[in-house]
Amino acid sequence: MSRLSELEKPWQMALTLAWEAHVRGNVGVGAVLTDRRGRVVAVGRNRVCDRKAPPGRLRSTAIAHAELDILGQLVPGDYKNHTLWTTLESCALCSIAVVTSNVGRVEFAARDRLWDGISRLAELNEFIASRWPVRSGPLGGPISVFSELLPLLWFLEHKPIGTVVQKYESAHPGLLALARRLRTDAQFAGLKSHPVNEALDQLWVDLAAIDVE
């Protein structure tokens, strides 16, 4: 049994989408929306570097985030009984999009350290507070580390001295060290031709050695 198969189905799908985003050169984040019965309503992934996307979906822009890839598929309505599963905690942009879309619950696998304190948005505005979703996360353990690692790898490659990498220098140097090592690791590069469950299995020991913090 793979590490992936031990997870709930929405997490399996979200991680698969995050890995797909990473393999295709995007920020490695994936997301899934389920209804009150747990049925999958929509799926999405980061597309900031994609040249093509399904009709009506964002791509080739800094705001082509995984959550927006999902929320942009929804007709206006009441989604209070729906759950958004995302591999990385929603940023300010996506958090407000969740509020605007009236989604009732958000599950995230890993923290987004750049946006620590994002839940305080609900303290600033009555409308935001009235629609602020129930938030649960991170998952903890190697799955959280993997979910946080994939986006960090993109920033190391594209913005090596940018704000995100600088944040990790102080907030999580252990994960940053692993990301830097994997960037030049031929074996890890070879995993891009394999499914996410094989990547997880190969990296599990390294992931388990990193503190979620």
Short mmCIF file of C-alpha atoms in Angstrom, two decimals:
data_model
loop_
_atom_site.label_atom_id
_atom_site.label_comp_id
_atom_site.label_asym_id
_atom_site.label_seq_id
_atom_site.Cartn_x
_atom_site.Cartn_y
_atom_site.Cartn_z
CA MET A 1 0.00 0.00 0.00
CA SER A 2 1.37 3.43 -0.96
CA ARG A 3 1.46 6.40 1.42
CA LEU A 4 -1.07 8.14 -0.81
CA SER A 5 -3.69 5.41 -0.53
CA GLU A 6 -3.80 5.87 3.26
CA LEU A 7 -5.30 9.35 2.82
CA GLU A 8 -8.90 10.44 2.27
CA LYS A 9 -9.87 10.53 -1.38
CA PRO A 10 -9.95 14.35 -1.67
CA TRP A 11 -6.40 14.51 -0.32
CA GLN A 12 -5.28 11.87 -2.79
CA MET A 13 -6.72 13.93 -5.63
CA ALA A 14 -5.37 17.26 -4.35
CA LEU A 15 -1.85 15.86 -3.95
CA THR A 16 -2.01 14.32 -7.41
CA LEU A 17 -2.97 17.72 -8.82
CA ALA A 18 -0.21 19.47 -6.85
CA TRP A 19 2.33 17.04 -8.26
CA GLU A 20 0.95 17.59 -11.77
CA ALA A 21 1.31 21.34 -11.31
CA HIS A 22 4.90 20.90 -10.13
CA VAL A 23 5.83 18.56 -12.97
CA ARG A 24 4.43 21.03 -15.52
CA GLY A 25 6.50 23.88 -14.15
CA ASN A 26 3.89 25.61 -12.00
CA VAL A 27 3.73 26.30 -8.28
CA GLY A 28 2.93 22.86 -6.86
CA VAL A 29 -0.52 23.36 -5.34
CA GLY A 30 -3.66 21.31 -5.97
CA ALA A 31 -7.23 21.63 -4.72
CA VAL A 32 -10.56 19.78 -4.69
CA LEU A 33 -14.09 20.91 -3.82
CA THR A 34 -16.57 18.43 -2.33
CA ASP A 35 -20.26 18.82 -1.50
CA ARG A 36 -22.03 17.95 1.76
CA ARG A 37 -22.06 14.25 0.81
CA GLY A 38 -18.36 14.20 0.01
CA ARG A 39 -18.87 14.08 -3.72
CA VAL A 40 -16.25 15.87 -5.84
CA VAL A 41 -17.74 18.98 -7.44
CA ALA A 42 -14.63 20.51 -9.00
CA VAL A 43 -10.86 20.09 -9.10
CA GLY A 44 -8.09 22.59 -9.79
CA ARG A 45 -4.40 23.23 -9.69
CA ASN A 46 -1.95 26.09 -9.99
CA ARG A 47 -1.49 27.24 -13.61
CA VAL A 48 0.76 30.32 -13.29
CA CYS A 49 3.12 29.08 -16.02
CA ASP A 50 0.74 27.07 -18.19
CA ARG A 51 0.34 28.26 -21.77
CA LYS A 52 -2.95 26.42 -22.19
CA ALA A 53 -5.87 25.76 -19.87
CA PRO A 54 -9.46 24.52 -20.14
CA PRO A 55 -11.87 27.19 -21.44
CA GLY A 56 -12.62 29.91 -18.92
CA ARG A 57 -9.76 28.99 -16.59
CA LEU A 58 -6.90 31.31 -15.62
CA ARG A 59 -3.40 30.54 -16.86
CA SER A 60 -0.10 32.33 -17.52
CA THR A 61 -0.76 34.84 -14.75
CA ALA A 62 0.42 35.26 -11.17
CA ILE A 63 -3.16 34.88 -9.92
CA ALA A 64 -3.78 31.47 -11.55
CA HIS A 65 -3.90 29.80 -8.14
CA ALA A 66 -5.36 26.36 -7.49
CA GLU A 67 -8.29 27.68 -5.43
CA LEU A 68 -9.21 30.20 -8.11
CA ASP A 69 -9.01 27.42 -10.70
CA ILE A 70 -11.82 25.73 -8.76
CA LEU A 71 -13.87 28.72 -7.63
CA GLY A 72 -13.96 30.15 -11.14
CA GLN A 73 -15.90 27.05 -12.23
CA LEU A 74 -18.77 27.67 -9.80
CA VAL A 75 -22.01 29.42 -10.65
CA PRO A 76 -23.11 31.94 -7.98
CA GLY A 77 -24.80 30.12 -5.13
CA ASP A 78 -24.64 28.90 -1.56
CA TYR A 79 -21.68 26.60 -0.93
CA LYS A 80 -21.72 26.71 2.87
CA ASN A 81 -21.98 22.92 2.98
CA HIS A 82 -19.03 22.44 0.63
CA THR A 83 -15.41 21.82 1.57
CA LEU A 84 -12.37 23.11 -0.26
CA TRP A 85 -9.36 20.83 0.16
CA THR A 86 -6.08 22.53 -0.74
CA THR A 87 -2.51 21.32 -0.37
CA LEU A 88 -1.33 24.77 0.74
CA GLU A 89 -3.07 27.20 3.07
CA SER A 90 -4.95 29.82 1.07
CA CYS A 91 -3.29 33.20 0.56
CA ALA A 92 -5.13 36.52 0.98
CA LEU A 93 -6.32 36.48 -2.64
CA CYS A 94 -7.77 32.99 -2.41
CA SER A 95 -9.15 33.50 1.10
CA ILE A 96 -11.23 36.44 -0.11
CA ALA A 97 -12.29 34.43 -3.17
CA VAL A 98 -13.50 31.67 -0.82
CA VAL A 99 -15.47 34.26 1.16
CA THR A 100 -16.95 35.75 -2.03
CA SER A 101 -17.88 32.26 -3.29
CA ASN A 102 -19.53 31.44 0.07
CA VAL A 103 -17.68 28.16 0.63
CA GLY A 104 -18.20 26.98 4.19
CA ARG A 105 -15.11 24.94 5.00
CA VAL A 106 -11.43 24.86 4.02
CA GLU A 107 -9.04 22.00 4.76
CA PHE A 108 -5.34 22.66 4.09
CA ALA A 109 -2.49 20.18 4.15
CA ALA A 110 0.36 22.62 4.80
CA ARG A 111 0.85 26.12 6.16
CA ASP A 112 1.69 29.00 3.87
CA ARG A 113 4.29 30.77 5.99
CA LEU A 114 4.22 33.91 3.88
CA TRP A 115 0.61 34.40 4.98
CA ASP A 116 0.88 33.64 8.68
CA GLY A 117 -2.00 35.33 10.51
CA ILE A 118 -4.28 35.31 7.46
CA SER A 119 -7.26 34.28 9.63
CA ARG A 120 -7.18 37.73 11.21
CA LEU A 121 -8.90 39.02 8.07
CA ALA A 122 -12.14 37.96 9.73
CA GLU A 123 -11.46 40.45 12.52
CA LEU A 124 -11.27 43.39 10.13
CA ASN A 125 -14.62 43.34 8.36
CA GLU A 126 -18.15 42.29 9.31
CA PHE A 127 -18.97 40.81 5.91
CA ILE A 128 -15.76 38.76 5.83
CA ALA A 129 -16.50 37.54 9.36
CA SER A 130 -20.04 36.49 8.38
CA ARG A 131 -18.74 34.30 5.56
CA TRP A 132 -15.37 33.25 6.94
CA PRO A 133 -15.08 29.47 6.45
CA VAL A 134 -14.28 26.93 9.10
CA ARG A 135 -10.57 26.30 8.54
CA SER A 136 -8.73 23.11 9.48
CA GLY A 137 -5.04 22.32 9.02
CA PRO A 138 -2.28 21.59 8.59
CA LEU A 139 -2.37 17.81 8.34
CA GLY A 140 1.03 17.37 9.96
CA GLY A 141 3.74 14.82 9.27
CA PRO A 142 5.41 14.03 5.94
CA ILE A 143 2.30 14.89 3.89
CA SER A 144 2.42 18.46 5.22
CA VAL A 145 6.14 18.67 4.50
CA PHE A 146 5.65 17.43 0.93
CA SER A 147 2.76 19.84 0.35
CA GLU A 148 4.90 22.75 1.54
CA LEU A 149 7.99 21.56 -0.31
CA LEU A 150 6.51 21.60 -3.81
CA PRO A 151 5.67 25.34 -3.89
CA LEU A 152 9.01 26.18 -2.27
CA LEU A 153 10.85 24.38 -5.07
CA TRP A 154 9.18 26.68 -7.61
CA PHE A 155 10.21 29.81 -5.74
CA LEU A 156 13.77 28.54 -5.37
CA GLU A 157 13.96 28.12 -9.13
CA HIS A 158 12.15 31.26 -10.24
CA LYS A 159 12.75 33.71 -7.38
CA PRO A 160 15.81 32.43 -5.47
CA ILE A 161 16.31 35.68 -3.55
CA GLY A 162 12.64 36.64 -3.36
CA THR A 163 10.34 37.17 -0.42
CA VAL A 164 9.28 33.53 -0.05
CA VAL A 165 12.82 32.15 0.06
CA GLN A 166 13.84 34.89 2.50
CA LYS A 167 10.89 33.93 4.71
CA TYR A 168 12.07 30.32 4.81
CA GLU A 169 15.60 31.33 5.72
CA SER A 170 14.25 32.30 9.13
CA ALA A 171 10.89 30.49 9.43
CA HIS A 172 11.87 26.99 8.28
CA PRO A 173 15.55 26.58 7.34
CA GLY A 174 15.30 22.79 7.56
CA LEU A 175 12.75 22.59 4.76
CA LEU A 176 14.67 25.15 2.72
CA ALA A 177 17.81 23.02 3.02
CA LEU A 178 15.94 19.96 1.77
CA ALA A 179 14.47 21.94 -1.14
CA ARG A 180 17.92 23.20 -2.13
CA ARG A 181 19.34 19.68 -2.05
CA LEU A 182 16.51 18.24 -4.12
CA ARG A 183 16.84 20.93 -6.78
CA THR A 184 20.17 19.45 -7.87
CA ASP A 185 19.30 15.81 -7.15
CA ALA A 186 19.12 13.78 -10.37
CA GLN A 187 17.10 11.03 -8.72
CA PHE A 188 14.45 13.53 -7.61
CA ALA A 189 14.38 15.08 -11.10
CA GLY A 190 13.73 11.60 -12.48
CA LEU A 191 10.64 11.26 -10.30
CA LYS A 192 8.84 13.81 -12.47
CA SER A 193 8.06 11.04 -14.94
CA HIS A 194 6.41 9.00 -12.17
CA PRO A 195 3.08 9.42 -10.34
CA VAL A 196 2.89 11.26 -7.03
CA ASN A 197 2.56 8.08 -4.94
CA GLU A 198 6.01 6.97 -6.11
CA ALA A 199 7.46 10.41 -5.39
CA LEU A 200 6.02 10.29 -1.87
CA ASP A 201 7.34 6.80 -1.24
CA GLN A 202 10.83 7.72 -2.46
CA LEU A 203 10.95 10.93 -0.39
CA TRP A 204 9.22 9.63 2.73
CA VAL A 205 12.31 9.24 4.92
CA ASP A 206 13.56 12.72 4.02
CA LEU A 207 10.11 14.21 4.60
CA ALA A 208 9.71 12.48 7.94
CA ALA A 209 13.05 13.91 9.10
CA ILE A 210 11.80 17.48 8.67
CA ASP A 211 9.90 19.18 11.48
CA VAL A 212 6.53 20.54 10.44
CA GLU A 213 7.11 23.38 12.97
#
